[in-house]
Structures are given as C-alpha cells and as structure tokens.
Amino acid sequence: MTSAIHPASFVRRHLLTCEGLKAGEINALLDLADKAAEGNRQVIKKRDVLRGRTLINLFFEASTRTQSSFELAGKRLSADVMNMNVSTSSVAKGETLIDTAMTLNAMRPDILVVRHHAAGAVELLAQKVDCSVINAGDGAHQHPTQALLDVLTIRRAKGRIAGLTVAICGDILHSRVARSNINVLNTMGARVRVVAPSTLLPAHTDRLGAEVFTDMSAGLEDADIVMMLRLQKERMQGSYVPSTREYFHFFGLDHEKLARAKPDALIMHPGPMNRGVEIASTIADHSRSVIREQVEMGVAVRMAVLEAMARLLPNH
Amino acid sequence: MRKSDPSPPPDATAFLNARLVDPASGKDEPGGLLVRGGVIADLGAHLRRNAPDGATVIDCKGHVLCPGIIDMQVFTGEPGQEHRETLKTASQAAAAGGVTSMVVMPDTQPVIDQVALVDFIQRRARDNAVVNVHIMAAMTRGLKGQDMTEIGLLQRAGAIAFTNGKASIANTRVMHNVLLYAKDFAALIAHHTEDPDLIDGAVMNAGEVATRLGLPGAHKAAETIVLERDVRLVEITGGRYHASNISCAESLAVVRAAKSRKLPVTCGISVNHLTLNENDIGPYRTFFRLRPPLRSEEDRAAMVRGIAAGDIDVIVSSHDPQDADVKRHPFAEAADGAIGLETLLAAALRLHHSGEVGLVPLLKAMTANPAKLLGLASGRLVKGAPADLIVVDLGLPWVVDKVQLKARSKNSPFDESKMQGRVLNTMVAGNLVYQYASADRS
C-alpha cells in the first residue's frame, strides 16, 4: 500500500483547501513532488500512473499558467486531459454551476480540476460529482496547489520550512494565494507576516496566524522569504490604493526594501508579475529570485497531488 | 543678564512689558520674550524690562503677547482665480489679522491633488507670502469624491492634512477607504460635512427665517447625518478625523459622544458661526451666505458653549474670497463664502468681551489646538518654538472698513462692524511682517 512508502501519506478524495491539511500530508506531497521534479528533468518524463484515467480542467476563470501546469502534470502521468474553458461555453448560455457539474459528471471523469471566481464554488461542485476534485482557485478563498508549490520551492532552496520568517506582501484582501499560504506555512512551522496597506488587508488576518504590517520595511525586517502578490490593475486607480506610482513607492519590492530582509532572502511571486507595480524589474530577475523555480515546481506538485489521489480512485 | 554674555546677533528682538499668554499651558502672566534666530530664545518675568544689548526692542505696553494664529481653513484663488485672491494678498491679510500660519484649501483650479501642485504652492508661498503657508491637499482626485489621491506621496511632499474641500464625500465606501488608507500614514482627514443631496438647491438654514424670505433651506440634519456616518467609519477604520466646520448643537453632541469613546475625532467651526446667525441675512445680504449656512441663535449659543468647554477644538476664518461678479446677485443665485483672515481674531474676541469664553480657551482654539492637530511646532510660547508671535491690544476699538482690508476680495460679513481688539504686531519666524501703527500711517 501507499502508506508503506509514506508513513503519513496524503489520503483525501478532494483537495479543496489548505485549512486542516496536516504537516505529514504536506510532507508526503512534497516528497512525491521532489521525485516528480527529478523525473521532469529526464528525457522521458512520462509515467503511467494515470493511464486510462480522465482529467478535466474546468476553468470558469481565465488562467494560463495554472491550467497548462495541470494539463502538463496530467499528461506526464498519462491521463487523458481535456480542457474546458467554461467562460465561453454553456455557462455563457445560462447554465448553472450545478448543471454544468452534473453534465460533466455524466461523462465519468476521474479527476476534475476546477477554478471559479466565486469563493466556495469548487466545494459546492465537489458535493455534486462522483469523481475527485482539485481546487485550482476559488475566488479569494483558496489555491491549494499554489501554496504547496511555494513551500516546495522554499524547502528545496532552504532545506526546511519550520522557523523561517515569510513575509507575504501585497493585495492580501483579494488573494487566495495568501490564504492558502498562511495555512500551509503555519502548519509547517514558519512564522508568517502579511504586509499591505490597510485597504488591502482583510479583517482579523492576525487570527489566521499572520503578523500584520502596514509598513513594508518593518514587515521585511529579517525575513527569510519575501513573497510578493499581484495587484490587479483595476484596484490601483483610487479605490484601494491611489495609483501604481504610490503603491510601488510604499509597497513595491525594490532594492531598498529588500535590504531589510536577510541577505539570503528568497524572492517569490505567484505570477503573472506587474513589473514596476509590485516588484521592480531588476528584483524580478535577481539572483535570489526563485520565481521561475516556482513555475517548475508547480508541475511537480500537481503531479504529486494527482498521483496521491490516483491511489484512492475506484478500481485502483 | 551676566556681562559675559555675548551680545545678541542683530536679528534678536526683545518684547518687553508684555502680558504673556500661552494658551497651551494656560499661563497668563507679565513678562518679556526674546527672539533670536527665528525662534523663541527665552521668555519669562526676568525679561519683562531687560533687553540684551543690540536687540530690537518692542514695548508691548502691557498688551497680550501670544502665539500667532494658525488658521486651518483658508481658501485662496491661486492657482486659477487670482482675481479673487493670491497667496500673496491672502498672506498680507493674514499678517494684518494676526494669522501667522494659514492652511490653504485645495479648492483651486486646478485642484491641489498632485505632488507637483503641492510643490507649486510651496514655491509660490516661499516667494510671495509673508506668513507660513501650509497645504491641505485633496483626498480625492479633482475633489470628485471617487478616487483617492496619492495620500502617502502628497504627505511626503509636504501636505499636512487631507480634505475634500467644500464638498462632502457622498460615497460611504470611498470615505471608508480614504480613512483606512490615511490611517497607515497617520494622516489627518478633514471633512466638510453636508449631505450633498439633502442640501441640493438650498441657500440657507431651513427654518422660520428661510420661510419668511422665501428661500430654500437646508436642514441642519444634512450636516449631522454625514458626521454620524463618518464617526461610525472612524470607529471601524481608526483613521484620524476632523469635522472641518460644524454649525449646530446636534453635531456638537455627536463629536462629544465620539470623544467620550476615545475616537480620534476633532472638530472645527468658523468664527462666523460663533458670532453671526441666520437673522443677520436680513434683507438678503449675500455676504452672509455661507457653507454651512448660518444657523439659529440657539445653535450659535450652543457652539459658543462648545468652545468654552473645549469640545470644539478649532476656530477658523474659513476665509473664502468671492468677487462682486458672483456675490452681487439675488441671494439664491449668489456664491457662498466670506473673507475673514483680518477679522478672525477681532470677531472671536467678541466672545471674550461678552464673558462667554475665557481668553485662554479662545486663543487655544486658534493656536495650540490646530498646531497639535497638524503637527506644527508653533502655536505655543516655549523656548525653541518658532517665533510666530502676535501682540494684541484686547481693548482697541475699530470699525471694519472693507476698503482698508488687505484681502483682494471684499466680501466681509463684518464690513462696518464695530470691533474691540486689534493686532498691533505680527511676527513670523522672527521677522516683523505687520505693525498696526505703521500700517495706519501708510
């Protein structure tokens, strides 16, 4: 059995949230992902873990990198992968989320990877289908595989996660990446800080397990990891922050602010970046930037999640 | 003084035989004050009769020597409406009225909502103004109440507070976000509280007088509704909030309640609303058309008690120059606003002479309180503070004559009014910028 390989393995039918994930489960996934990352660097990248299985990418919200990352992960595990860009299909014709789910369910997929603009939508969908469901981002709620790829990147670069100070900077209010990372990093024993203007901070972030800073220099002091978040353009023209210029001045990662972090601090960004808004161009290309490694680890982590889930699928 | 003391540099000025009134500490005692290098070098009873060698001596003849007035609400016409008022003419009016620091409002053309415009005002003030000019920048772009301005960068450029000028922000979400965002910079948000929909079309206070005159009135609740909303927003955001010009007893009650809950809420009032009421409009006198409108005598009396009790923090002139083109119209079609820099102190002293407000609390609302709110080093008589000082003859009688006023526009509600109390000398950063006697001669 799988538990023989991983003493505390990941045994879940769905991956919907990082809230409640145990350290053992996370470590098991990261170990699997390390192996997948190794495999992805070989000439022959394909394994037959999901041979004969069907994976549907169901994206109600446009995505380039997450969707292609899942697609590649599924294909490297030999699954039959179908991409459904729902924003241009039946939903546009008025079909409800539940009806779309039931329709797809009737096609007997094994794994559904779902992104939706409304928080909780993926969980609702998971209640209605017979297959496994992976949350690829629901509103401002959760993006579990992003947090897992982030901790994998950290673990590979630093050799550990426990005891590190991680500063998550930017639009915390609207960020599912921030929420998933706060969960996972806390579980793994890191000290989490969030850094943002008050207008981009949700209420009681401290109770989620993060120290709150509205002054970026203070928030970056002695940080091991500086994790930048994307600020959407429509939020930086006077509603939440006055302008991109002011935002970059006070909350953009530049050399001066980065100097407050530890000399070996890693720079991370889930992408896509707005150069000159939340991150200076030269910082994005800095030697300590692991932004491209994050993309590589994205495929590995998604393979690990799919592989762990495959063991629980019917007829395994 | 010991003889070994080096003789003071030529810029030293000694005020002798003064009644030193420091509203910040409440001290009111005979003494003298020495200015050197633009700051208060020393003060106290020991300097009452003795000036150091070489110092310029000003004999106060027992009159009040106190910090210069800090006027938190001054509208000018620069840039864009220079025919009404420039920074230069406003500052000359300020000096004559004992105002050593004026806070100029962003309601200009263009609106002061960008760093480059803050810089423009600073340079114009440096080159032309005879008193200190501080800038209250716009908190929404174009004062339109929608998109917040670069509060952080504007503050770094020198804006000392943020306001939406003469307009209330109607959108509660915008007000919420501005207060929340400003909190991160400890920036003061000064808000004019009048519900724009409720006052739409109104030209004076709603009540018997408006009814008799046949003019559309604005209910004072228009003011209190916005204020109550704002206090609730302060409670959830923690932003520093100043109600720029309240005018009725109900608003004062809201501010009092907020203060008793330790919220960072303060309020100001224009001297017009402390000394005039809606009856002064009489036969449609447009110089009494103000925003907020002049209220009833009951409200005026309540506001005076608010000053005496210290519940109202700041008295402003709300100096708002308007020329004849916009004032010489039927009341309902005239512009709002009245000038007031030169009459602020004299009008306020009416409350002192009537016995309603003590001299110290009265001056405090024009010196120490605004200084504290705005983070200014002036506004108090202490060693090291900027030598922004005025000598005031509390008893000197005079009649306001608009021709003599230095303001470029002449829309004073106090024209031809009898006043008691006049500024004799105004000093800004150690330089005498106004002397009553010499002005009289000229």
PDB file of C-alpha atoms in Angstrom, chain A residues 18 141-144 146-151 154 166 168 175-188 190 192 209 227 229 268 270 294:
ATOM      1  CA  CYS A  18      -5.235  24.053   2.802  1.00  0.00           C
ATOM      2  CA  HIS A 141     -10.635  31.719  -0.767  1.00  0.00           C
ATOM      3  CA  GLN A 142      -8.048  29.058  -1.565  1.00  0.00           C
ATOM      4  CA  HIS A 143      -5.489  27.952  -4.138  1.00  0.00           C
ATOM      5  CA  PRO A 144      -4.000  24.864  -2.502  1.00  0.00           C
ATOM      6  CA  GLN A 146      -0.056  27.227  -5.350  1.00  0.00           C
ATOM      7  CA  ALA A 147       0.729  27.123  -1.620  1.00  0.00           C
ATOM      8  CA  LEU A 148       2.141  23.606  -1.953  1.00  0.00           C
ATOM      9  CA  LEU A 149       4.405  24.609  -4.837  1.00  0.00           C
ATOM     10  CA  ASP A 150       5.515  27.629  -2.819  1.00  0.00           C
ATOM     11  CA  VAL A 151       6.521  25.559   0.222  1.00  0.00           C
ATOM     12  CA  ILE A 154      11.140  27.074  -0.161  1.00  0.00           C
ATOM     13  CA  VAL A 166       7.880  34.501   5.444  1.00  0.00           C
ATOM     14  CA  ILE A 168       3.579  37.824   2.153  1.00  0.00           C
ATOM     15  CA  SER A 175      -5.723  36.850  -2.541  1.00  0.00           C
ATOM     16  CA  ARG A 176      -6.458  33.126  -2.383  1.00  0.00           C
ATOM     17  CA  VAL A 177      -2.717  32.549  -2.659  1.00  0.00           C
ATOM     18  CA  ALA A 178      -2.176  34.432   0.597  1.00  0.00           C
ATOM     19  CA  ARG A 179      -4.865  32.489   2.453  1.00  0.00           C
ATOM     20  CA  SER A 180      -3.571  29.084   1.307  1.00  0.00           C
ATOM     21  CA  ASN A 181      -0.011  30.046   2.110  1.00  0.00           C
ATOM     22  CA  ILE A 182      -0.909  31.328   5.581  1.00  0.00           C
ATOM     23  CA  ASN A 183      -2.491  27.925   6.282  1.00  0.00           C
ATOM     24  CA  VAL A 184       0.317  25.774   4.911  1.00  0.00           C
ATOM     25  CA  LEU A 185       3.184  27.844   6.240  1.00  0.00           C
ATOM     26  CA  ASN A 186       1.699  27.891   9.727  1.00  0.00           C
ATOM     27  CA  THR A 187       1.189  24.144   9.638  1.00  0.00           C
ATOM     28  CA  MET A 188       4.798  23.694   8.594  1.00  0.00           C
ATOM     29  CA  ALA A 190       7.037  29.022   9.596  1.00  0.00           C
ATOM     30  CA  VAL A 192       4.069  34.280   8.665  1.00  0.00           C
ATOM     31  CA  GLY A 209      -1.887  33.086  12.035  1.00  0.00           C
ATOM     32  CA  MET A 227       6.546  36.560  -1.258  1.00  0.00           C
ATOM     33  CA  LEU A 229       1.430  39.138  -4.671  1.00  0.00           C
ATOM     34  CA  MET A 268       8.891  34.755  -4.772  1.00  0.00           C
ATOM     35  CA  PRO A 270       2.990  33.504  -7.986  1.00  0.00           C
ATOM     36  CA  GLN A 294       8.055  28.184  -8.658  1.00  0.00           C
TER      37      GLN A 294
END
